[in-house]
């Protein structure tokens, strides 16, 4: 008896999957831009689908809710950023405070320098996340694991220091980092335009000096 012919692979499987991925990316890109510009509360799922040029049904299929979509936007770039931070930290041999902070902060500024409008929106979104407690669970889920590793390394360098003070200092450094990388225009208005918030190349060394000095001073407290 002859063996039955192998079942044919359903046509269009790869194409359907590719189309689905493209649609998902379009929705994520539009959501990233709108959330970064206007915040979570001021953007509707319909606003996002209109910008992405897809139907509301497709957005609901891929993400179900606006909250799920927002989380997907946050998560999309978090893993790559965290991996690069850890790679740099692991490459350091007996690092000082400045080197530890540089390994943490520099990857974010390098990503900000890329010719990627979506990244600019994402940075503004991250800054918004740090403004209140509403989104702390998201930051905890996608960013605190790596942050805690860096805090532990700082504490290793500060034997005898008050751990709470060092932790507060690191948290303050994170807030300063987000305000700077999101190109908050306060420095521009304070200086009458003589210093521009968009000049991240000049801003980063100043930020690193500022955070290093502050945390080092806290480490010296016993």
CSV table of C-alpha atoms in Angstrom, one decimal:
chain,number,residue,atom,x,y,z
A,1,UNK,CA,0.0,0.0,0.0
A,2,UNK,CA,1.4,3.3,-1.0
A,3,UNK,CA,2.2,5.8,1.7
A,4,UNK,CA,-0.1,8.8,1.7
A,5,UNK,CA,1.4,12.0,0.3
A,6,UNK,CA,2.7,14.4,2.9
A,7,UNK,CA,0.3,17.1,3.8
A,8,UNK,CA,1.0,20.3,2.1
A,9,UNK,CA,2.1,23.2,4.2
A,10,UNK,CA,-0.7,25.8,4.3
A,11,UNK,CA,-0.1,28.5,1.8
A,12,UNK,CA,0.5,32.0,3.0
A,13,UNK,CA,1.7,31.0,6.5
A,14,UNK,CA,5.0,32.9,6.2
A,15,UNK,CA,3.3,35.8,4.5
A,16,UNK,CA,0.6,36.0,7.0
A,17,UNK,CA,3.1,36.0,9.9
A,18,UNK,CA,5.2,38.7,8.2
A,19,UNK,CA,2.1,40.8,7.6
A,20,UNK,CA,1.1,40.4,11.2
A,21,UNK,CA,4.6,41.4,12.4
A,22,UNK,CA,4.5,44.5,10.1
A,23,UNK,CA,1.1,45.5,11.4
A,24,UNK,CA,2.3,45.1,15.0
A,25,UNK,CA,5.4,47.2,14.4
A,26,UNK,CA,3.3,49.9,12.8
A,27,UNK,CA,1.1,50.1,15.8
A,28,UNK,CA,4.0,50.1,18.2
A,29,UNK,CA,5.8,52.8,16.2
A,30,UNK,CA,2.7,55.0,16.2
A,31,UNK,CA,2.0,54.4,19.9
A,32,UNK,CA,5.6,55.2,20.8
A,33,UNK,CA,5.4,58.5,19.1
A,34,UNK,CA,2.1,59.5,20.4
A,35,UNK,CA,2.7,58.4,24.0
A,36,UNK,CA,6.1,60.2,24.0
A,37,UNK,CA,4.5,63.4,22.7
A,38,UNK,CA,1.3,63.4,24.7
A,39,UNK,CA,1.5,60.9,27.6
A,40,UNK,CA,-0.6,57.9,28.2
A,41,UNK,CA,-3.8,59.6,29.4
A,42,UNK,CA,-4.1,62.0,26.4
A,43,UNK,CA,-3.8,59.3,23.7
A,44,UNK,CA,-6.6,56.9,22.8
A,45,UNK,CA,-6.3,53.6,21.1
A,46,UNK,CA,-8.3,55.1,18.2
A,47,UNK,CA,-5.7,57.9,17.9
A,48,UNK,CA,-3.0,55.3,17.6
A,49,UNK,CA,-4.7,53.2,15.0
A,50,UNK,CA,-5.5,56.3,13.0
A,51,UNK,CA,-1.8,57.3,13.0
A,52,UNK,CA,-0.7,53.7,12.2
A,53,UNK,CA,-3.3,53.5,9.4
A,54,UNK,CA,-4.8,50.2,10.7
A,55,UNK,CA,-8.2,49.2,12.1
A,56,UNK,CA,-9.1,49.3,15.7
A,57,UNK,CA,-9.8,45.6,15.4
A,58,UNK,CA,-6.2,44.9,14.5
A,59,UNK,CA,-4.9,46.8,17.5
A,60,UNK,CA,-7.3,45.0,19.7
A,61,UNK,CA,-6.2,41.7,18.2
A,62,UNK,CA,-2.5,42.3,18.8
A,63,UNK,CA,-2.6,44.1,22.2
A,64,UNK,CA,-6.2,43.8,23.5
A,65,UNK,CA,-6.0,47.0,25.6
A,66,UNK,CA,-4.2,50.4,25.6
A,67,UNK,CA,-2.4,49.4,28.8
A,68,UNK,CA,-1.0,46.3,27.1
A,69,UNK,CA,0.1,48.3,24.2
A,70,UNK,CA,1.8,50.9,26.4
A,71,UNK,CA,3.7,48.1,28.2
A,72,UNK,CA,4.8,46.6,24.9
A,73,UNK,CA,6.2,50.0,23.9
A,74,UNK,CA,8.1,50.3,27.1
A,75,UNK,CA,9.4,46.7,26.9
A,76,UNK,CA,10.5,46.9,23.2
A,77,UNK,CA,13.7,48.9,23.8
A,78,UNK,CA,14.3,48.0,27.4
A,79,UNK,CA,16.0,44.6,26.9
A,80,UNK,CA,18.5,46.0,24.3
A,81,UNK,CA,19.4,48.9,26.6
A,82,UNK,CA,19.7,46.6,29.7
A,83,UNK,CA,21.9,44.1,27.8
A,84,UNK,CA,24.3,46.8,26.7
A,85,UNK,CA,24.6,48.3,30.2
A,86,UNK,CA,25.4,44.9,31.6
A,87,UNK,CA,27.9,44.2,28.9
A,88,UNK,CA,29.8,47.4,29.7
A,89,UNK,CA,29.7,46.8,33.4
A,90,UNK,CA,31.1,43.3,33.0
A,91,UNK,CA,33.9,44.5,30.9
A,92,UNK,CA,35.2,46.8,33.7
A,93,UNK,CA,38.0,45.7,36.0
A,94,UNK,CA,37.8,47.3,39.5
A,95,UNK,CA,35.8,50.3,38.3
A,96,UNK,CA,35.5,53.5,40.2
A,97,UNK,CA,32.2,55.3,40.8
A,98,UNK,CA,32.5,57.3,37.6
A,99,UNK,CA,33.1,54.2,35.5
A,100,UNK,CA,30.1,52.4,36.9
A,101,UNK,CA,27.8,55.4,36.3
A,102,UNK,CA,29.2,55.8,32.8
A,103,UNK,CA,28.5,52.1,32.0
A,104,UNK,CA,24.9,52.7,33.0
A,105,UNK,CA,24.2,56.1,31.4
A,106,UNK,CA,26.3,56.2,28.3
A,107,UNK,CA,24.3,53.6,26.3
A,108,UNK,CA,21.1,55.6,26.7
A,109,UNK,CA,22.8,58.8,25.3
A,110,UNK,CA,24.3,56.8,22.5
A,111,UNK,CA,20.9,55.5,21.6
A,112,UNK,CA,19.6,59.1,21.8
A,113,UNK,CA,22.2,60.1,19.2
A,114,UNK,CA,20.9,57.7,16.6
A,115,UNK,CA,19.0,59.0,13.7
A,116,UNK,CA,15.8,57.4,15.0
A,117,UNK,CA,12.7,59.6,15.6
A,118,UNK,CA,11.1,56.8,17.5
A,119,UNK,CA,14.0,56.8,20.0
A,120,UNK,CA,13.4,60.5,20.7
A,121,UNK,CA,9.8,59.7,21.5
A,122,UNK,CA,10.8,56.8,23.6
A,123,UNK,CA,13.1,58.9,25.7
A,124,UNK,CA,10.4,61.4,26.4
A,125,UNK,CA,8.1,58.5,27.3
A,126,UNK,CA,10.7,57.2,29.8
A,127,UNK,CA,11.0,60.7,31.4
A,128,UNK,CA,7.2,60.7,31.8
A,129,UNK,CA,7.3,57.3,33.5
A,130,UNK,CA,9.7,58.7,36.1
A,131,UNK,CA,7.5,61.7,37.0
A,132,UNK,CA,5.1,59.8,39.3
A,133,UNK,CA,4.2,56.5,40.9
A,134,UNK,CA,1.5,55.4,38.4
A,135,UNK,CA,4.0,53.5,36.2
A,136,UNK,CA,6.5,52.3,38.8
A,137,UNK,CA,5.4,48.6,38.2
A,138,UNK,CA,6.5,49.0,34.6
A,139,UNK,CA,9.9,50.5,35.6
A,140,UNK,CA,10.3,47.8,38.2
A,141,UNK,CA,9.5,45.0,35.7
A,142,UNK,CA,11.7,46.2,32.8
A,143,UNK,CA,14.4,48.4,34.4
A,144,UNK,CA,14.9,47.8,38.1
A,145,UNK,CA,16.7,44.4,37.6
A,146,UNK,CA,19.6,46.0,35.8
A,147,UNK,CA,19.5,49.1,38.0
A,148,UNK,CA,19.8,47.0,41.1
A,149,UNK,CA,22.9,45.3,39.8
A,150,UNK,CA,24.5,48.7,39.3
A,151,UNK,CA,23.4,49.9,42.7
A,152,UNK,CA,25.0,46.8,44.2
A,153,UNK,CA,28.3,47.6,42.5
A,154,UNK,CA,28.2,51.2,43.8
A,155,UNK,CA,27.5,49.9,47.3
A,156,UNK,CA,30.5,47.5,47.0
A,157,UNK,CA,32.7,50.6,46.4
A,158,UNK,CA,31.3,52.4,49.4
A,159,UNK,CA,32.1,50.2,52.4
A,160,UNK,CA,31.1,52.0,55.5
A,161,UNK,CA,28.8,54.4,53.8
A,162,UNK,CA,25.1,54.7,54.6
A,163,UNK,CA,23.4,52.3,52.1
A,164,UNK,CA,20.2,54.3,52.1
A,165,UNK,CA,22.0,57.5,51.2
A,166,UNK,CA,23.8,55.9,48.3
A,167,UNK,CA,20.5,54.4,47.0
A,168,UNK,CA,18.9,57.8,47.1
A,169,UNK,CA,21.8,59.3,45.3
A,170,UNK,CA,21.6,56.7,42.5
A,171,UNK,CA,17.8,57.3,42.2
A,172,UNK,CA,18.5,61.0,41.9
A,173,UNK,CA,21.1,60.4,39.3
A,174,UNK,CA,18.5,58.4,37.3
A,175,UNK,CA,16.1,61.3,37.4
A,176,UNK,CA,18.8,63.7,36.3
A,177,UNK,CA,19.7,61.3,33.5
A,178,UNK,CA,16.2,61.1,32.2
A,179,UNK,CA,15.6,64.8,32.4
A,180,UNK,CA,18.8,65.4,30.4
A,181,UNK,CA,18.4,62.8,27.7
A,182,UNK,CA,14.8,63.7,27.1
A,183,UNK,CA,16.1,67.2,26.2
A,184,UNK,CA,14.0,69.0,28.8
A,185,UNK,CA,14.2,72.6,27.7
A,186,UNK,CA,14.6,74.2,31.1
A,187,UNK,CA,18.3,74.8,30.7
A,188,UNK,CA,17.6,76.6,27.4
A,189,UNK,CA,15.1,79.0,29.0
A,190,UNK,CA,17.3,79.5,32.1
A,191,UNK,CA,20.2,80.6,29.9
A,192,UNK,CA,18.2,82.6,27.4
A,193,UNK,CA,19.1,80.1,24.7
A,194,UNK,CA,22.9,80.3,25.3
A,195,UNK,CA,22.8,76.6,26.4
A,196,UNK,CA,20.6,74.3,24.4
A,197,UNK,CA,19.0,71.1,25.8
A,198,UNK,CA,19.5,69.4,22.5
A,199,UNK,CA,23.3,69.5,22.8
A,200,UNK,CA,23.6,66.1,24.4
A,201,UNK,CA,27.2,65.8,23.4
A,202,UNK,CA,28.0,68.6,25.8
A,203,UNK,CA,25.4,67.7,28.4
A,204,UNK,CA,26.5,64.2,29.0
A,205,UNK,CA,30.0,64.9,30.5
A,206,UNK,CA,28.4,67.5,32.7
A,207,UNK,CA,25.8,65.1,33.8
A,208,UNK,CA,28.4,62.4,34.5
A,209,UNK,CA,30.5,64.8,36.6
A,210,UNK,CA,27.5,66.0,38.5
A,211,UNK,CA,26.2,62.5,39.4
A,212,UNK,CA,29.7,61.2,40.2
A,213,UNK,CA,30.4,64.1,42.6
A,214,UNK,CA,27.0,63.7,44.3
A,215,UNK,CA,27.2,60.0,44.8
A,216,UNK,CA,30.8,60.1,45.9
A,217,UNK,CA,29.9,62.7,48.5
A,218,UNK,CA,27.2,60.4,49.8
A,219,UNK,CA,29.6,57.5,49.9
A,220,UNK,CA,31.9,59.5,52.1
A,221,UNK,CA,29.2,59.8,54.8
A,222,UNK,CA,29.5,57.3,57.6
